[in-house]
Coordinates of C-alpha atoms and ligand atoms in Angstrom, one line a residue:
X1 CA -12.2 -28.1 12.6
X2 CA -9.0 -30.0 13.3
X3 CA -6.1 -28.6 15.4
X4 CA -3.2 -26.3 14.5
X5 CA -0.8 -29.1 13.8
X6 CA -3.1 -30.7 11.3
X7 CA -3.6 -27.5 9.3
X8 CA 0.1 -26.6 9.4
X9 CA 1.1 -29.9 8.0
X10 CA -1.6 -29.9 5.3
X11 CA -0.8 -26.3 4.3
X12 CA 2.9 -27.0 4.0
X13 CA 2.1 -29.9 1.7
X14 CA -0.6 -28.4 -0.4
X15 CA 0.0 -24.6 -0.5
X16 CA 3.0 -22.5 -1.8
X17 CA 2.8 -19.5 0.5
X18 CA 3.6 -16.0 -0.9
X19 CA 6.8 -14.1 -0.2
X20 CA 8.1 -17.1 1.7
X21 CA 11.1 -19.5 1.6
X22 CA 8.9 -22.6 2.2
X23 CA 11.7 -24.5 4.0
X24 CA 11.6 -21.8 6.7
X25 CA 8.1 -23.0 7.6
X26 CA 9.3 -26.6 8.1
X27 CA 12.4 -25.6 10.1
X28 CA 10.6 -23.3 12.4
X29 CA 12.5 -20.2 11.2
X30 CA 9.3 -18.6 10.0
X31 CA 6.3 -20.1 11.9
X32 CA 3.2 -20.6 9.9
X33 CA 0.1 -19.5 11.9
X34 CA -3.2 -21.3 11.2
X35 CA -6.0 -18.9 11.5
X36 CA -9.5 -20.2 12.4
X37 CA -11.3 -16.9 12.7
X38 CA -10.9 -13.1 13.2
X39 CA -12.8 -10.6 15.1
X40 CA -11.8 -6.9 15.4
X41 CA -8.1 -6.4 15.6
X42 CA -7.6 -10.1 16.7
X43 CA -6.9 -13.3 14.8
X44 CA -7.5 -16.6 16.5
X45 CA -6.0 -20.0 15.8
X46 CA -7.7 -23.4 16.2
X47 CA -6.5 -23.8 19.8
X48 CA -7.7 -20.5 21.1
X49 CA -4.4 -18.6 20.8
X50 CA -4.9 -15.0 19.7
X51 CA -2.8 -12.5 17.7
X52 CA -3.2 -8.7 17.6
X53 CA -3.1 -7.9 13.8
X54 CA -0.9 -4.8 14.1
X55 CA -0.1 -4.7 10.4
X56 CA -3.7 -4.9 9.2
X57 CA -3.0 -8.2 7.4
X58 CA -0.5 -6.6 5.0
X59 CA -2.0 -3.2 5.2
X60 CA -5.5 -4.0 3.9
X61 CA -7.7 -4.3 6.9
X62 CA -9.1 -0.9 8.0
X63 CA -12.0 -1.7 10.4
X64 CA -11.2 -5.0 11.9
X65 CA -11.8 -8.6 10.9
X66 CA -15.4 -9.8 10.5
X67 CA -16.8 -6.3 10.7
X68 CA -20.5 -6.4 11.2
X69 CA -21.3 -3.5 8.8
X70 CA -19.2 -4.9 5.9
X71 CA -20.6 -8.4 6.6
X72 CA -24.1 -7.2 6.3
X73 CA -23.5 -5.4 3.0
X74 CA -21.9 -8.5 1.5
X75 CA -24.7 -10.8 2.7
X76 CA -27.2 -8.4 1.0
X77 CA -25.2 -8.3 -2.2
X78 CA -24.8 -12.1 -2.3
X79 CA -28.6 -12.5 -2.8
X80 CA -28.6 -10.0 -5.7
X81 CA -25.6 -10.5 -7.9
X82 CA -22.3 -12.2 -7.2
X83 CA -20.6 -11.3 -10.5
X84 CA -21.0 -10.2 -14.0
X85 CA -18.4 -9.3 -16.6
X86 CA -17.8 -5.6 -16.8
X87 CA -17.2 -5.4 -20.5
X88 CA -20.6 -4.7 -22.0
X89 CA -22.4 -4.8 -18.6
X90 CA -22.7 -2.6 -15.6
X91 CA -24.3 -2.8 -12.1
X92 CA -25.3 -0.4 -9.4
X93 CA -22.4 -1.1 -6.9
X94 CA -19.8 -0.2 -9.5
X95 CA -21.6 2.9 -10.6
X96 CA -22.1 4.1 -7.0
X97 CA -18.5 3.3 -6.0
X98 CA -17.1 5.2 -9.0
X99 CA -19.2 8.2 -8.3
X100 CA -18.2 8.3 -4.7
X101 CA -14.5 7.9 -5.5
X102 CA -14.7 10.8 -8.0
X103 CA -16.3 12.9 -5.3
X104 CA -13.5 12.0 -2.9
X105 CA -11.0 13.4 -5.4
X106 CA -13.0 16.7 -5.6
X107 CA -14.2 15.8 -9.1
X108 CA -10.7 15.9 -10.5
X109 CA -10.0 12.2 -11.1
X110 CA -12.6 9.9 -12.5
X111 CA -13.4 7.3 -15.1
X112 CA -12.5 4.6 -12.7
X113 CA -10.8 1.6 -14.3
X114 CA -10.9 -1.5 -12.1
X115 CA -8.7 -4.5 -11.5
X116 CA -8.1 -6.9 -8.7
X117 CA -4.9 -6.0 -6.9
X118 CA -2.4 -3.3 -6.5
X119 CA 0.1 -4.7 -9.0
X120 CA -2.4 -4.8 -11.8
X121 CA -3.6 -1.2 -11.0
X122 CA 0.0 0.0 -11.4
X123 CA 0.4 -2.0 -14.6
X124 CA -2.7 -0.3 -15.9
X125 CA -1.5 3.1 -15.0
X126 CA 1.8 2.4 -16.8
X127 CA 0.1 1.1 -19.9
X128 CA -2.4 3.9 -20.0
X129 CA 0.3 6.5 -19.6
X130 CA 2.3 5.1 -22.5
X131 CA -0.9 4.6 -24.6
X132 CA -1.9 8.2 -23.9
X133 CA 1.3 9.5 -25.4
X134 CA 1.0 7.0 -28.3
X135 CA -2.5 8.2 -29.1
X136 CA -1.1 11.8 -28.9
X137 CA 1.5 11.0 -31.6
X138 CA 4.4 10.9 -29.1
X139 CA 5.3 7.2 -28.9
X140 CA 8.9 8.1 -28.1
X141 CA 7.6 9.0 -24.6
X142 CA 7.8 5.4 -23.3
X143 CA 10.3 5.4 -20.4
X144 CA 9.3 5.6 -16.7
X145 CA 11.1 7.1 -13.7
X146 CA 10.7 6.1 -10.1
X147 CA 12.2 6.6 -6.6
X148 CA 15.1 4.7 -5.0
X149 CA 13.6 2.2 -2.6
X150 CA 10.2 2.4 -4.2
X151 CA 7.8 -0.6 -4.4
X152 CA 4.9 -1.0 -6.7
X153 CA 4.2 -4.8 -6.9
X154 CA 5.5 -8.1 -8.1
X155 CA 4.5 -8.4 -11.7
X156 CA 7.3 -8.0 -14.3
X157 CA 6.0 -4.5 -15.2
X158 CA 5.9 -3.3 -11.6
X159 CA 9.2 -4.9 -10.6
X160 CA 10.8 -2.8 -13.4
X161 CA 9.7 0.4 -11.8
X162 CA 10.4 -0.9 -8.2
X163 CA 13.7 -0.8 -6.3
X164 CA 13.7 -3.4 -3.6
X165 CA 16.6 -5.8 -4.5
X166 CA 15.3 -8.8 -2.6
X167 CA 12.2 -9.1 -4.8
X168 CA 13.7 -7.9 -8.1
X169 CA 17.3 -8.8 -8.6
X170 CA 16.9 -12.4 -9.8
X171 CA 14.4 -11.3 -12.4
X172 CA 16.5 -8.4 -13.8
X173 CA 17.1 -10.0 -17.2
X174 CA 13.3 -10.1 -17.7
X175 CA 12.7 -6.5 -16.7
X176 CA 12.4 -3.1 -18.5
X177 CA 14.3 -1.1 -15.9
X178 CA 13.0 2.4 -15.1
X179 CA 15.4 5.2 -14.1
X180 CA 15.6 5.7 -10.3
X181 CA 15.7 9.2 -8.7
X182 CA 17.0 9.9 -5.2
X183 CA 14.4 9.3 -2.5
X184 CA 13.5 12.4 -0.4
X185 CA 13.9 10.2 2.6
X186 CA 13.9 12.5 5.6
X187 CA 16.5 10.4 7.4
X188 CA 19.1 11.4 4.8
X189 CA 19.1 15.0 6.0
X190 CA 22.5 16.6 6.4
X191 CA 23.2 18.4 9.7
X192 CA 21.1 21.5 9.7
X193 CA 18.8 20.4 6.9
X194 CA 15.0 20.2 7.3
X195 CA 12.7 17.6 5.7
X196 CA 11.7 20.4 3.2
X197 CA 15.4 20.9 2.4
X198 CA 15.8 17.2 1.7
X199 CA 12.7 17.3 -0.5
X200 CA 14.1 20.2 -2.5
X201 CA 17.5 18.5 -2.9
X202 CA 15.9 15.3 -4.2
X203 CA 13.7 17.3 -6.5
X204 CA 16.7 19.2 -7.9
X205 CA 18.0 15.8 -9.3
X206 CA 14.6 15.0 -10.7
X207 CA 14.7 18.4 -12.5
X208 CA 18.1 17.8 -13.9
X209 CA 16.9 14.4 -15.3
X210 CA 13.7 15.8 -16.8
X211 CA 15.5 18.7 -18.4
X212 CA 17.5 16.2 -20.4
X213 CA 15.1 13.3 -20.9
X214 CA 11.5 14.6 -20.7
X215 CA 11.0 13.9 -24.4
X216 CA 11.4 10.1 -23.8
X217 CA 9.7 10.0 -20.4
X218 CA 6.0 9.0 -20.1
X219 CA 5.6 9.1 -16.4
X220 CA 7.1 9.5 -12.9
X221 CA 5.6 7.1 -10.3
X222 CA 5.8 7.7 -6.6
X223 CA 4.3 6.3 -3.3
X224 CA 3.2 9.6 -1.8
X225 CA 4.6 10.4 1.6
X226 CA 5.6 6.9 2.7
X227 CA 7.6 4.3 0.7
X228 CA 6.2 1.2 2.3
X229 CA 7.9 -2.1 1.4
X230 CA 11.2 -0.2 1.0
X231 CA 11.3 0.3 4.8
X232 CA 8.5 2.8 5.7
X233 CA 10.6 5.6 4.4
X234 CA 8.8 9.0 5.1
X235 CA 9.2 12.3 3.3
X236 CA 7.8 15.8 3.3
X237 CA 4.8 16.7 1.1
X238 CA 6.9 19.5 -0.4
X239 CA 8.5 16.8 -2.6
X240 CA 5.2 16.0 -4.2
X241 CA 4.5 19.7 -4.8
X242 CA 7.8 20.1 -6.6
X243 CA 7.4 16.8 -8.5
X244 CA 3.9 18.0 -9.7
X245 CA 5.4 21.3 -10.9
X246 CA 8.2 19.6 -12.7
X247 CA 5.9 17.0 -14.3
X248 CA 3.7 19.9 -15.5
X249 CA 6.6 21.9 -16.9
X250 CA 8.1 18.9 -18.7
X251 CA 4.9 17.2 -19.9
X252 CA 5.4 14.1 -17.9
X253 CA 2.6 12.2 -16.1
X254 CA 2.6 12.0 -12.4
X255 CA 1.3 8.6 -11.1
X256 CA 0.5 8.4 -7.4
X257 CA 0.6 4.8 -6.2
X258 CA -1.6 5.1 -3.1
X259 CA -2.2 1.3 -2.9
X260 CA -0.7 1.4 0.6
X261 CA -1.1 5.0 1.7
X262 CA -4.7 5.7 0.5
X263 CA -7.8 5.5 2.6
X264 CA -6.6 7.6 5.6
X265 CA -3.3 5.8 6.2
X266 CA -1.2 9.0 6.2
X267 CA -3.8 11.1 8.1
X268 CA -5.7 12.5 5.1
X269 CA -8.0 10.4 3.0
X270 CA -5.5 10.4 0.1
X271 CA -1.9 11.2 0.9
X272 CA -1.5 13.6 -2.1
X273 CA -4.0 16.0 -0.4
X274 CA -1.2 17.0 2.0
X275 CA 0.7 18.5 -0.9
X276 CA -2.4 20.2 -2.3
X277 CA -1.9 18.6 -5.7
X278 CA -3.7 16.0 -7.9
X279 CA -1.8 13.3 -9.8
X280 CA -2.6 12.4 -13.4
X281 CA -3.2 8.8 -12.4
X282 CA -4.2 7.5 -8.9
X283 CA -3.8 3.8 -8.1
X284 CA -5.8 2.4 -5.2
X285 CA -6.3 -1.1 -3.7
X286 CA -5.6 -2.6 -0.3
X287 CA -7.9 -0.6 2.0
X288 CA -10.5 0.0 -0.8
X289 CA -12.6 -3.0 0.4
X290 CA -11.7 -2.6 4.0
X291 CA -9.4 -5.7 3.6
X292 CA -12.3 -8.0 2.6
X293 CA -12.0 -8.7 -1.1
X294 CA -9.5 -8.1 -4.0
X295 CA -10.3 -4.9 -5.8
X296 CA -8.1 -2.1 -7.3
X297 CA -8.8 1.0 -9.3
X298 CA -7.0 3.5 -11.5
X299 CA -8.4 7.0 -11.6
X300 CA -7.3 9.6 -14.2
X301 CA -7.8 13.2 -15.2
X302 CA -10.3 13.9 -18.0
X303 CA -7.5 14.7 -20.5
X304 CA -6.3 11.1 -20.2
X305 CA -9.7 9.6 -20.8
X306 CA -10.3 12.0 -23.8
X307 CA -7.1 10.8 -25.5
X308 CA -8.7 7.3 -25.8
X309 CA -12.2 8.4 -26.8
X310 CA -12.5 7.7 -30.5
X311 CA -14.2 5.7 -33.2
X312 CA -11.1 3.5 -33.7
X313 CA -11.1 0.5 -31.3
X314 CA -7.3 0.3 -31.1
X315 CA -7.2 3.8 -29.7
X316 CA -9.3 2.5 -26.8
X317 CA -7.9 0.9 -23.7
X318 CA -8.4 -2.8 -24.3
X319 CA -7.0 -4.1 -21.0
X320 CA -9.2 -6.4 -18.9
X321 CA -9.2 -8.9 -16.1
X322 CA -11.9 -11.5 -15.6
X323 CA -13.0 -10.3 -12.1
X324 CA -12.8 -6.6 -12.9
X325 CA -15.4 -4.6 -11.0
X326 CA -16.8 -7.6 -9.1
X327 CA -20.1 -6.5 -7.4
X328 CA -19.3 -8.1 -4.0
X329 CA -15.9 -6.3 -3.9
X330 CA -17.7 -3.0 -4.8
X331 CA -20.3 -3.5 -2.0
X332 CA -17.5 -4.1 0.5
X333 CA -15.9 -0.9 -0.8
X334 CA -19.1 1.1 -0.5
X335 CA -19.6 -0.2 3.1
X336 CA -16.0 0.8 3.9
X337 CA -16.6 4.3 2.6
X338 CA -19.9 4.5 4.7
X339 CA -17.9 3.7 7.8
X340 CA -15.5 6.6 7.1
X341 CA -18.4 9.0 7.2
X342 CA -20.5 7.4 9.9
X343 CA -17.5 7.1 12.4
X344 CA -15.7 10.3 11.3
X345 CA -12.7 8.1 10.9
X346 CA -10.1 10.6 9.8
X347 CA -10.7 12.7 12.9
X348 CA -10.8 9.7 15.2
X349 CA -7.5 8.5 13.8
X350 CA -5.9 11.9 14.5
X351 CA -6.8 11.5 18.2
X352 CA -5.6 7.9 18.2
X353 CA -2.3 8.8 16.6
X354 CA -1.5 11.3 19.3
X355 CA -2.2 8.7 22.0
X356 CA -0.3 5.9 20.3
X357 CA 2.8 8.2 19.8
X358 CA 2.9 8.7 23.5
X359 CA 2.5 4.9 24.1
X360 CA 5.4 4.2 21.7
X361 CA 7.8 6.5 23.5
X362 CA 9.6 3.7 25.3
X363 CA 10.3 2.1 21.9
X364 CA 11.4 5.4 20.4
X365 CA 13.7 6.1 23.3
X366 CA 15.0 2.5 23.5
X367 CA 18.8 2.5 23.4
X368 CA 18.9 0.2 20.4
X369 CA 16.4 2.1 18.2
X370 CA 16.8 5.2 16.0
X371 CA 14.8 7.2 13.5
X372 CA 11.4 6.9 15.2
X373 CA 8.9 8.3 12.7
X374 CA 5.2 8.6 12.2
X375 CA 2.9 9.6 9.4
X376 CA -0.9 9.4 10.2
X377 CA -1.6 5.8 11.1
X378 CA 1.9 4.5 10.2
X379 CA 4.7 4.3 12.8
X380 CA 8.2 3.0 12.2
X381 CA 11.6 2.7 14.0
X382 CA 14.9 1.4 12.9
X383 CA 16.8 -1.1 15.1
X384 CA 20.6 -0.8 15.5
X385 CA 21.5 -4.3 14.4
X386 CA 23.4 -5.8 11.5
X387 CA 22.0 -9.2 12.2
X388 CA 20.0 -10.4 9.2
X389 CA 18.2 -12.9 11.5
X390 CA 16.8 -10.2 13.7
X391 CA 13.7 -9.8 11.6
X392 CA 12.5 -13.3 12.0
X393 CA 13.6 -13.5 15.6
X394 CA 11.5 -10.4 16.4
X395 CA 8.6 -11.8 14.4
X396 CA 8.6 -15.0 16.4
X397 CA 9.0 -13.2 19.8
X398 CA 6.1 -10.9 18.9
X399 CA 3.9 -13.8 18.0
X400 CA 4.8 -15.4 21.4
X401 CA 3.5 -12.2 22.9
X402 CA 0.2 -12.3 20.9
X403 CA 1.2 -9.6 18.5
X404 CA 1.5 -9.8 14.8
X405 CA 4.4 -7.5 13.8
X406 CA 6.5 -8.2 10.7
X407 CA 9.6 -6.1 10.4
X408 CA 11.0 -5.0 7.0
X409 CA 14.7 -5.7 7.4
X410 CA 15.7 -4.0 10.7
X411 CA 12.7 -1.6 10.6
X412 CA 9.8 -2.4 13.0
X413 CA 6.6 -0.7 11.9
X414 CA 3.0 -0.5 13.1
X415 CA 0.1 -0.1 10.7
X416 CA -2.9 -1.2 12.9
X417 CA -6.6 -1.3 11.8
X418 CA -8.4 1.9 12.7
X419 CA -10.5 0.3 15.4
X420 CA -7.9 -0.3 18.1
X421 CA -9.1 0.4 21.7
X422 CA -6.9 2.3 24.1
X423 CA -6.3 -1.0 25.9
X424 CA -5.3 -2.8 22.7
X425 CA -3.0 0.1 21.8
X426 CA -1.3 -0.1 25.2
X427 CA -0.8 -3.8 25.0
X428 CA 0.6 -3.5 21.5
X429 CA 3.2 -0.8 22.5
X430 CA 4.2 -2.7 25.6
X431 CA 4.6 -6.1 23.9
X432 CA 6.6 -4.6 21.0
X433 CA 9.3 -3.5 23.5
X434 CA 9.2 -6.8 25.2
X435 CA 9.6 -8.6 21.9
X436 CA 12.5 -6.3 21.0
X437 CA 14.3 -7.0 24.2
X438 CA 13.7 -10.7 23.8
X439 CA 15.0 -10.8 20.2
X440 CA 18.2 -8.8 20.6
X441 CA 21.1 -11.2 21.3
Ligands
LIG501 C1 2.7 0.9 -2.9 C2 2.3 -0.4 -3.4 N1 2.0 -0.6 -4.6 C3 1.6 -1.8 -5.2 C4 1.5 -2.9 -4.4 C5 1.1 -4.2 -4.9 O1 -0.2 -4.5 -4.5 P1 -0.6 -6.1 -4.5 O2 0.2 -6.8 -3.5 O3 -2.1 -6.0 -4.2 O4 -0.4 -6.6 -5.9 C6 1.8 -2.8 -3.0 C7 1.8 -3.9 -2.1 O5 2.3 -4.0 -1.0 C8 2.2 -1.5 -2.5 O6 2.6 -1.4 -1.2

């Protein structure tokens, strides 16, 4: 097995880690954690140290590491079919998964188009939206609009519709920039304004834009209810209702990027349900396989599918990825959906969320925090600090206290797997405050 030191050194030599300034690993600014195994909410290194995975390994893990039910499904699938190309072939896991996803959208969104990660799902939705208008004789509708502070991935297409400077600025010359609309961020309320008022104010700007530019606009893309990588920005479902109305009125597609917020994260299975709407395109990934294997999917309304259905090959959607619809990933997804039903997860999460809010009160009331907020199984709080090193200091202090928390700028957030015990929740809340106190200079 080797020890931590051995794996750290070899990893720094052989691996280019994602979203990382590699020098920070060698200088200790950003400690690299060698993980030997995981069980439940815990990750273990080679020397027996443990870390509570309070951010679900970048928001993917729903039911804990090494989950016995997902493991069993994968072992069974391994002996049947590991992979087959999806162009020209099909298999039972992908058919069953597609049928069940359709059912979860109440039969409104279907014709599941698969890829491997969130960014490629978003790319597919953008391409499909444009191609829909092209096939409908309206190729001039080729621009996209998005929200200030939005995040949709790291590929060139998704950076162009994203708005997080750190990831995007250097690549600006390569990007086809979308137009940004004000975020309905509840924190921006003027005195006396409610979250609904903020939503209406932001939607009024969207309306002004669409009035003038709807003829060149293909789609409006949003992260429903919570803008994740932009700082766990939360907003009222009213904004989605208004956006849906405006997109309908101006013949513009509404793309809901639920890569982060899908699968119960915001308290409902899909976040858009809270606005009682359906998008034209729905992008899913992360929690889809319970955090086990790469898989993403784009679901669309029938009218989108119909616009591609033709004798001419070029009117079809000719996009593909080699691992599209991998059977193992689909079985992990099916096992994940089974757990939602067997364990009545959405209801259990509601009870957990109430308890965890109470446990987080000391953090919410801490003299150096502000804007404590919660949406379903996501909690966030902003820290009163201008110090750009705070983020890394907090990360290191939390790790010392056996907790994996990775602030976004000066925002600490919690996005735990859905299987935390009361004891683990208590430990997490307590250690977060301790880590905060230890990291403030
Ligand atoms: C809302 C949203 N969309 C898209 C993505 C990109 O997903 P991936 O990292 O799997 O490419 C992310 C990743 O964090 C995300 O949060």
